[in-house]
PDB file of N, CA and C in Angstrom:
ATOM      1  N   UNK A   1       0.866  -1.146   0.017  1.00  0.00           N
ATOM      2  CA  UNK A   1      -0.017   0.028   0.017  1.00  0.00           C
ATOM      3  C   UNK A   1       0.901   1.273  -0.032  1.00  0.00           C
ATOM      4  N   UNK A   2       0.554   2.130  -0.878  1.00  0.00           N
ATOM      5  CA  UNK A   2       1.402   3.383  -0.940  1.00  0.00           C
ATOM      6  C   UNK A   2       0.648   4.684  -0.679  1.00  0.00           C
ATOM      7  N   UNK A   3      -0.686   4.568  -0.623  1.00  0.00           N
ATOM      8  CA  UNK A   3      -1.486   5.823  -0.424  1.00  0.00           C
ATOM      9  C   UNK A   3      -2.539   5.561   0.685  1.00  0.00           C
ATOM     10  N   UNK A   4      -2.902   6.589   1.405  1.00  0.00           N
ATOM     11  CA  UNK A   4      -3.983   6.426   2.364  1.00  0.00           C
ATOM     12  C   UNK A   4      -5.257   6.019   1.626  1.00  0.00           C
ATOM     13  N   UNK A   5      -6.070   5.163   2.167  1.00  0.00           N
ATOM     14  CA  UNK A   5      -7.333   4.777   1.675  1.00  0.00           C
ATOM     15  C   UNK A   5      -7.232   4.114   0.286  1.00  0.00           C
ATOM     16  N   UNK A   6      -5.986   3.671  -0.084  1.00  0.00           N
ATOM     17  CA  UNK A   6      -5.829   2.973  -1.390  1.00  0.00           C
ATOM     18  C   UNK A   6      -6.579   1.573  -1.364  1.00  0.00           C
ATOM     19  N   UNK A   7      -7.271   1.353  -2.455  1.00  0.00           N
ATOM     20  CA  UNK A   7      -8.003   0.004  -2.523  1.00  0.00           C
ATOM     21  C   UNK A   7      -7.050  -0.934  -3.199  1.00  0.00           C
ATOM     22  N   UNK A   8      -6.740  -2.050  -2.498  1.00  0.00           N
ATOM     23  CA  UNK A   8      -5.823  -2.951  -3.101  1.00  0.00           C
ATOM     24  C   UNK A   8      -6.538  -3.901  -4.092  1.00  0.00           C
ATOM     25  N   UNK A   9      -5.692  -4.558  -4.934  1.00  0.00           N
ATOM     26  CA  UNK A   9      -6.238  -5.397  -5.963  1.00  0.00           C
ATOM     27  C   UNK A   9      -7.133  -6.502  -5.285  1.00  0.00           C
ATOM     28  N   UNK A  10      -8.284  -6.663  -5.822  1.00  0.00           N
ATOM     29  CA  UNK A  10      -9.231  -7.678  -5.309  1.00  0.00           C
ATOM     30  C   UNK A  10     -10.028  -7.193  -4.129  1.00  0.00           C
ATOM     31  N   UNK A  11      -9.939  -5.854  -3.816  1.00  0.00           N
ATOM     32  CA  UNK A  11     -10.600  -5.405  -2.639  1.00  0.00           C
ATOM     33  C   UNK A  11     -11.726  -4.398  -2.991  1.00  0.00           C
ATOM     34  N   UNK A  12     -12.388  -3.862  -1.966  1.00  0.00           N
ATOM     35  CA  UNK A  12     -13.429  -2.866  -2.116  1.00  0.00           C
ATOM     36  C   UNK A  12     -13.524  -1.979  -0.936  1.00  0.00           C
ATOM     37  N   UNK A  13     -14.131  -0.848  -1.091  1.00  0.00           N
ATOM     38  CA  UNK A  13     -14.239   0.121  -0.012  1.00  0.00           C
ATOM     39  C   UNK A  13     -15.693   0.510   0.096  1.00  0.00           C
ATOM     40  N   UNK A  14     -16.239   0.506   1.296  1.00  0.00           N
ATOM     41  CA  UNK A  14     -17.578   0.962   1.509  1.00  0.00           C
ATOM     42  C   UNK A  14     -17.503   2.425   1.873  1.00  0.00           C
ATOM     43  N   UNK A  15     -18.358   3.225   1.283  1.00  0.00           N
ATOM     44  CA  UNK A  15     -18.380   4.669   1.472  1.00  0.00           C
ATOM     45  C   UNK A  15     -19.846   5.171   1.766  1.00  0.00           C
ATOM     46  N   UNK A  16     -19.916   6.272   2.511  1.00  0.00           N
ATOM     47  CA  UNK A  16     -21.149   6.939   2.772  1.00  0.00           C
ATOM     48  C   UNK A  16     -21.059   8.323   2.180  1.00  0.00           C
ATOM     49  N   UNK A  17     -21.873   8.569   1.146  1.00  0.00           N
ATOM     50  CA  UNK A  17     -21.725   9.877   0.507  1.00  0.00           C
ATOM     51  C   UNK A  17     -23.114  10.305   0.083  1.00  0.00           C
ATOM     52  N   UNK A  18     -23.408  11.593   0.370  1.00  0.00           N
ATOM     53  CA  UNK A  18     -24.734  12.209   0.089  1.00  0.00           C
ATOM     54  C   UNK A  18     -25.888  11.408   0.729  1.00  0.00           C
ATOM     55  N   UNK A  19     -25.630  10.893   1.989  1.00  0.00           N
ATOM     56  CA  UNK A  19     -26.721  10.166   2.704  1.00  0.00           C
ATOM     57  C   UNK A  19     -26.941   8.721   2.213  1.00  0.00           C
ATOM     58  N   UNK A  20     -26.082   8.170   1.363  1.00  0.00           N
ATOM     59  CA  UNK A  20     -26.199   6.810   0.910  1.00  0.00           C
ATOM     60  C   UNK A  20     -24.934   6.032   1.066  1.00  0.00           C
ATOM     61  N   UNK A  21     -25.100   4.700   1.361  1.00  0.00           N
ATOM     62  CA  UNK A  21     -23.992   3.831   1.427  1.00  0.00           C
ATOM     63  C   UNK A  21     -23.742   3.146   0.068  1.00  0.00           C
ATOM     64  N   UNK A  22     -22.519   3.023  -0.351  1.00  0.00           N
ATOM     65  CA  UNK A  22     -22.238   2.276  -1.596  1.00  0.00           C
ATOM     66  C   UNK A  22     -20.838   1.691  -1.494  1.00  0.00           C
ATOM     67  N   UNK A  23     -20.475   0.952  -2.522  1.00  0.00           N
ATOM     68  CA  UNK A  23     -19.140   0.279  -2.532  1.00  0.00           C
ATOM     69  C   UNK A  23     -18.363   0.769  -3.754  1.00  0.00           C
ATOM     70  N   UNK A  24     -17.091   0.895  -3.585  1.00  0.00           N
ATOM     71  CA  UNK A  24     -16.145   1.113  -4.731  1.00  0.00           C
ATOM     72  C   UNK A  24     -15.251  -0.053  -4.743  1.00  0.00           C
ATOM     73  N   UNK A  25     -15.165  -0.698  -5.982  1.00  0.00           N
ATOM     74  CA  UNK A  25     -14.381  -1.913  -6.175  1.00  0.00           C
ATOM     75  C   UNK A  25     -13.092  -1.638  -6.887  1.00  0.00           C
ATOM     76  N   UNK A  26     -12.108  -2.368  -6.557  1.00  0.00           N
ATOM     77  CA  UNK A  26     -10.750  -2.216  -7.191  1.00  0.00           C
ATOM     78  C   UNK A  26     -10.758  -2.690  -8.604  1.00  0.00           C
ATOM     79  N   UNK A  27     -11.653  -3.572  -8.965  1.00  0.00           N
ATOM     80  CA  UNK A  27     -11.600  -4.089 -10.290  1.00  0.00           C
ATOM     81  C   UNK A  27     -13.027  -4.552 -10.706  1.00  0.00           C
ATOM     82  N   UNK A  28     -13.301  -4.658 -11.960  1.00  0.00           N
ATOM     83  CA  UNK A  28     -14.587  -5.140 -12.477  1.00  0.00           C
ATOM     84  C   UNK A  28     -14.801  -6.578 -12.010  1.00  0.00           C
ATOM     85  N   UNK A  29     -13.765  -7.432 -12.017  1.00  0.00           N
ATOM     86  CA  UNK A  29     -13.941  -8.800 -11.613  1.00  0.00           C
ATOM     87  C   UNK A  29     -14.329  -8.938 -10.143  1.00  0.00           C
ATOM     88  N   UNK A  30     -13.835  -8.072  -9.316  1.00  0.00           N
ATOM     89  CA  UNK A  30     -14.219  -8.069  -7.926  1.00  0.00           C
ATOM     90  C   UNK A  30     -15.719  -7.613  -7.757  1.00  0.00           C
ATOM     91  N   UNK A  31     -16.121  -6.678  -8.523  1.00  0.00           N
ATOM     92  CA  UNK A  31     -17.498  -6.169  -8.516  1.00  0.00           C
ATOM     93  C   UNK A  31     -18.436  -7.347  -8.928  1.00  0.00           C
ATOM     94  N   UNK A  32     -18.058  -8.085  -9.927  1.00  0.00           N
ATOM     95  CA  UNK A  32     -18.882  -9.242 -10.417  1.00  0.00           C
ATOM     96  C   UNK A  32     -18.941 -10.329  -9.314  1.00  0.00           C
ATOM     97  N   UNK A  33     -17.748 -10.681  -8.721  1.00  0.00           N
ATOM     98  CA  UNK A  33     -17.687 -11.695  -7.713  1.00  0.00           C
ATOM     99  C   UNK A  33     -18.561 -11.279  -6.493  1.00  0.00           C
ATOM    100  N   UNK A  34     -18.497 -10.041  -6.123  1.00  0.00           N
ATOM    101  CA  UNK A  34     -19.289  -9.516  -5.022  1.00  0.00           C
ATOM    102  C   UNK A  34     -20.762  -9.657  -5.278  1.00  0.00           C
ATOM    103  N   UNK A  35     -21.147  -9.357  -6.566  1.00  0.00           N
ATOM    104  CA  UNK A  35     -22.515  -9.407  -6.913  1.00  0.00           C
ATOM    105  C   UNK A  35     -23.066 -10.837  -6.860  1.00  0.00           C
ATOM    106  N   UNK A  36     -22.215 -11.839  -7.041  1.00  0.00           N
ATOM    107  CA  UNK A  36     -22.589 -13.213  -7.018  1.00  0.00           C
ATOM    108  C   UNK A  36     -22.544 -13.850  -5.630  1.00  0.00           C
ATOM    109  N   UNK A  37     -21.939 -13.162  -4.688  1.00  0.00           N
ATOM    110  CA  UNK A  37     -21.818 -13.719  -3.322  1.00  0.00           C
ATOM    111  C   UNK A  37     -23.120 -13.839  -2.683  1.00  0.00           C
ATOM    112  N   UNK A  38     -23.292 -14.925  -1.882  1.00  0.00           N
ATOM    113  CA  UNK A  38     -24.511 -15.125  -1.059  1.00  0.00           C
ATOM    114  C   UNK A  38     -24.275 -14.304   0.210  1.00  0.00           C
ATOM    115  N   UNK A  39     -24.957 -13.121   0.284  1.00  0.00           N
ATOM    116  CA  UNK A  39     -24.754 -12.211   1.417  1.00  0.00           C
ATOM    117  C   UNK A  39     -25.627 -12.462   2.627  1.00  0.00           C
ATOM    118  N   UNK A  40     -26.456 -13.542   2.531  1.00  0.00           N
ATOM    119  CA  UNK A  40     -27.361 -13.822   3.656  1.00  0.00           C
ATOM    120  C   UNK A  40     -26.500 -14.105   4.963  1.00  0.00           C
ATOM    121  N   UNK A  41     -26.831 -13.492   5.997  1.00  0.00           N
ATOM    122  CA  UNK A  41     -26.139 -13.693   7.310  1.00  0.00           C
ATOM    123  C   UNK A  41     -24.863 -12.794   7.438  1.00  0.00           C
ATOM    124  N   UNK A  42     -24.487 -11.999   6.432  1.00  0.00           N
ATOM    125  CA  UNK A  42     -23.355 -11.157   6.633  1.00  0.00           C
ATOM    126  C   UNK A  42     -23.816  -9.993   7.493  1.00  0.00           C
ATOM    127  N   UNK A  43     -22.784  -9.433   8.216  1.00  0.00           N
ATOM    128  CA  UNK A  43     -23.138  -8.362   9.204  1.00  0.00           C
ATOM    129  C   UNK A  43     -23.937  -7.186   8.589  1.00  0.00           C
ATOM    130  N   UNK A  44     -23.559  -6.797   7.409  1.00  0.00           N
ATOM    131  CA  UNK A  44     -24.299  -5.716   6.797  1.00  0.00           C
ATOM    132  C   UNK A  44     -25.781  -5.997   6.531  1.00  0.00           C
ATOM    133  N   UNK A  45     -26.037  -7.239   6.097  1.00  0.00           N
ATOM    134  CA  UNK A  45     -27.390  -7.655   5.886  1.00  0.00           C
ATOM    135  C   UNK A  45     -28.161  -7.753   7.172  1.00  0.00           C
ATOM    136  N   UNK A  46     -27.499  -8.209   8.246  1.00  0.00           N
ATOM    137  CA  UNK A  46     -28.194  -8.285   9.507  1.00  0.00           C
ATOM    138  C   UNK A  46     -28.507  -6.845  10.037  1.00  0.00           C
ATOM    139  N   UNK A  47     -27.649  -5.955   9.815  1.00  0.00           N
ATOM    140  CA  UNK A  47     -27.890  -4.574  10.236  1.00  0.00           C
ATOM    141  C   UNK A  47     -29.111  -3.992   9.459  1.00  0.00           C
ATOM    142  N   UNK A  48     -29.170  -4.211   8.140  1.00  0.00           N
ATOM    143  CA  UNK A  48     -30.308  -3.787   7.318  1.00  0.00           C
ATOM    144  C   UNK A  48     -31.567  -4.312   7.851  1.00  0.00           C
ATOM    145  N   UNK A  49     -31.649  -5.618   8.120  1.00  0.00           N
ATOM    146  CA  UNK A  49     -32.812  -6.241   8.672  1.00  0.00           C
ATOM    147  C   UNK A  49     -33.194  -5.669  10.015  1.00  0.00           C
ATOM    148  N   UNK A  50     -32.211  -5.455  10.871  1.00  0.00           N
ATOM    149  CA  UNK A  50     -32.445  -4.913  12.139  1.00  0.00           C
ATOM    150  C   UNK A  50     -33.088  -3.550  12.075  1.00  0.00           C
ATOM    151  N   UNK A  51     -32.578  -2.765  11.129  1.00  0.00           N
ATOM    152  CA  UNK A  51     -33.057  -1.367  10.959  1.00  0.00           C
ATOM    153  C   UNK A  51     -34.464  -1.360  10.459  1.00  0.00           C
ATOM    154  N   UNK A  52     -34.768  -2.285   9.494  1.00  0.00           N
ATOM    155  CA  UNK A  52     -36.134  -2.396   8.979  1.00  0.00           C
ATOM    156  C   UNK A  52     -37.128  -2.944  10.005  1.00  0.00           C
ATOM    157  N   UNK A  53     -36.679  -3.811  10.823  1.00  0.00           N
ATOM    158  CA  UNK A  53     -37.577  -4.503  11.799  1.00  0.00           C
ATOM    159  C   UNK A  53     -37.557  -3.767  13.156  1.00  0.00           C
ATOM    160  N   UNK A  54     -36.691  -2.817  13.284  1.00  0.00           N
ATOM    161  CA  UNK A  54     -36.536  -2.058  14.483  1.00  0.00           C
ATOM    162  C   UNK A  54     -36.434  -2.945  15.713  1.00  0.00           C
ATOM    163  N   UNK A  55     -35.448  -3.911  15.626  1.00  0.00           N
ATOM    164  CA  UNK A  55     -35.204  -4.845  16.707  1.00  0.00           C
ATOM    165  C   UNK A  55     -34.777  -4.148  17.993  1.00  0.00           C
ATOM    166  N   UNK A  56     -35.177  -4.750  19.069  1.00  0.00           N
ATOM    167  CA  UNK A  56     -34.873  -4.175  20.361  1.00  0.00           C
ATOM    168  C   UNK A  56     -33.639  -4.875  20.966  1.00  0.00           C
ATOM    169  N   UNK A  57     -32.962  -4.220  21.876  1.00  0.00           N
ATOM    170  CA  UNK A  57     -31.850  -4.857  22.589  1.00  0.00           C
ATOM    171  C   UNK A  57     -32.323  -5.964  23.504  1.00  0.00           C
ATOM    172  N   UNK A  58     -31.530  -6.970  23.653  1.00  0.00           N
ATOM    173  CA  UNK A  58     -31.883  -8.086  24.574  1.00  0.00           C
ATOM    174  C   UNK A  58     -31.885  -7.592  25.950  1.00  0.00           C
ATOM    175  N   UNK A  59     -32.692  -8.161  26.786  1.00  0.00           N
ATOM    176  CA  UNK A  59     -32.743  -7.918  28.207  1.00  0.00           C
ATOM    177  C   UNK A  59     -31.756  -8.885  28.959  1.00  0.00           C
ATOM    178  N   UNK A  60     -30.695  -8.321  29.478  1.00  0.00           N
ATOM    179  CA  UNK A  60     -29.728  -9.269  30.107  1.00  0.00           C
ATOM    180  C   UNK A  60     -30.340 -10.072  31.249  1.00  0.00           C
ATOM    181  N   UNK A  61     -31.231  -9.386  32.011  1.00  0.00           N
ATOM    182  CA  UNK A  61     -31.869 -10.113  33.133  1.00  0.00           C
ATOM    183  C   UNK A  61     -32.695 -11.250  32.647  1.00  0.00           C
ATOM    184  N   UNK A  62     -33.464 -11.085  31.578  1.00  0.00           N
ATOM    185  CA  UNK A  62     -34.270 -12.134  30.986  1.00  0.00           C
ATOM    186  C   UNK A  62     -33.446 -13.309  30.512  1.00  0.00           C
ATOM    187  N   UNK A  63     -32.345 -12.984  29.899  1.00  0.00           N
ATOM    188  CA  UNK A  63     -31.430 -13.985  29.471  1.00  0.00           C
ATOM    189  C   UNK A  63     -30.877 -14.797  30.527  1.00  0.00           C
ATOM    190  N   UNK A  64     -30.461 -14.131  31.624  1.00  0.00           N
ATOM    191  CA  UNK A  64     -29.941 -14.836  32.765  1.00  0.00           C
ATOM    192  C   UNK A  64     -30.928 -15.736  33.347  1.00  0.00           C
ATOM    193  N   UNK A  65     -32.265 -15.300  33.458  1.00  0.00           N
ATOM    194  CA  UNK A  65     -33.265 -16.128  34.038  1.00  0.00           C
ATOM    195  C   UNK A  65     -33.492 -17.384  33.198  1.00  0.00           C
ATOM    196  N   UNK A  66     -33.465 -17.223  31.859  1.00  0.00           N
ATOM    197  CA  UNK A  66     -33.701 -18.391  30.942  1.00  0.00           C
ATOM    198  C   UNK A  66     -32.541 -19.333  31.025  1.00  0.00           C
ATOM    199  N   UNK A  67     -31.363 -18.798  31.162  1.00  0.00           N
ATOM    200  CA  UNK A  67     -30.136 -19.741  31.294  1.00  0.00           C
ATOM    201  C   UNK A  67     -30.141 -20.568  32.614  1.00  0.00           C
ATOM    202  N   UNK A  68     -30.798 -20.104  33.602  1.00  0.00           N
ATOM    203  CA  UNK A  68     -30.709 -20.808  34.914  1.00  0.00           C
ATOM    204  C   UNK A  68     -31.968 -21.664  35.105  1.00  0.00           C
ATOM    205  N   UNK A  69     -32.707 -21.950  34.146  1.00  0.00           N
ATOM    206  CA  UNK A  69     -33.890 -22.806  34.288  1.00  0.00           C
ATOM    207  C   UNK A  69     -33.455 -24.245  34.493  1.00  0.00           C
TER     208      UNK A  69
END
């Protein structure tokens, strides 16, 4: 790596610009591979689902009670 924020070969960068998230890919082939990936269960997909469903934080007390049954 020779520059700050340089995208290395085979990599990509996630950016937030003008109120939107997007990706910049180092190559066309990486963009194609990324498009074919099964993203189910990836952290970003989980965050999107959580934002849409407005999930609530877990109650530590309830978890502790359930674990001690």
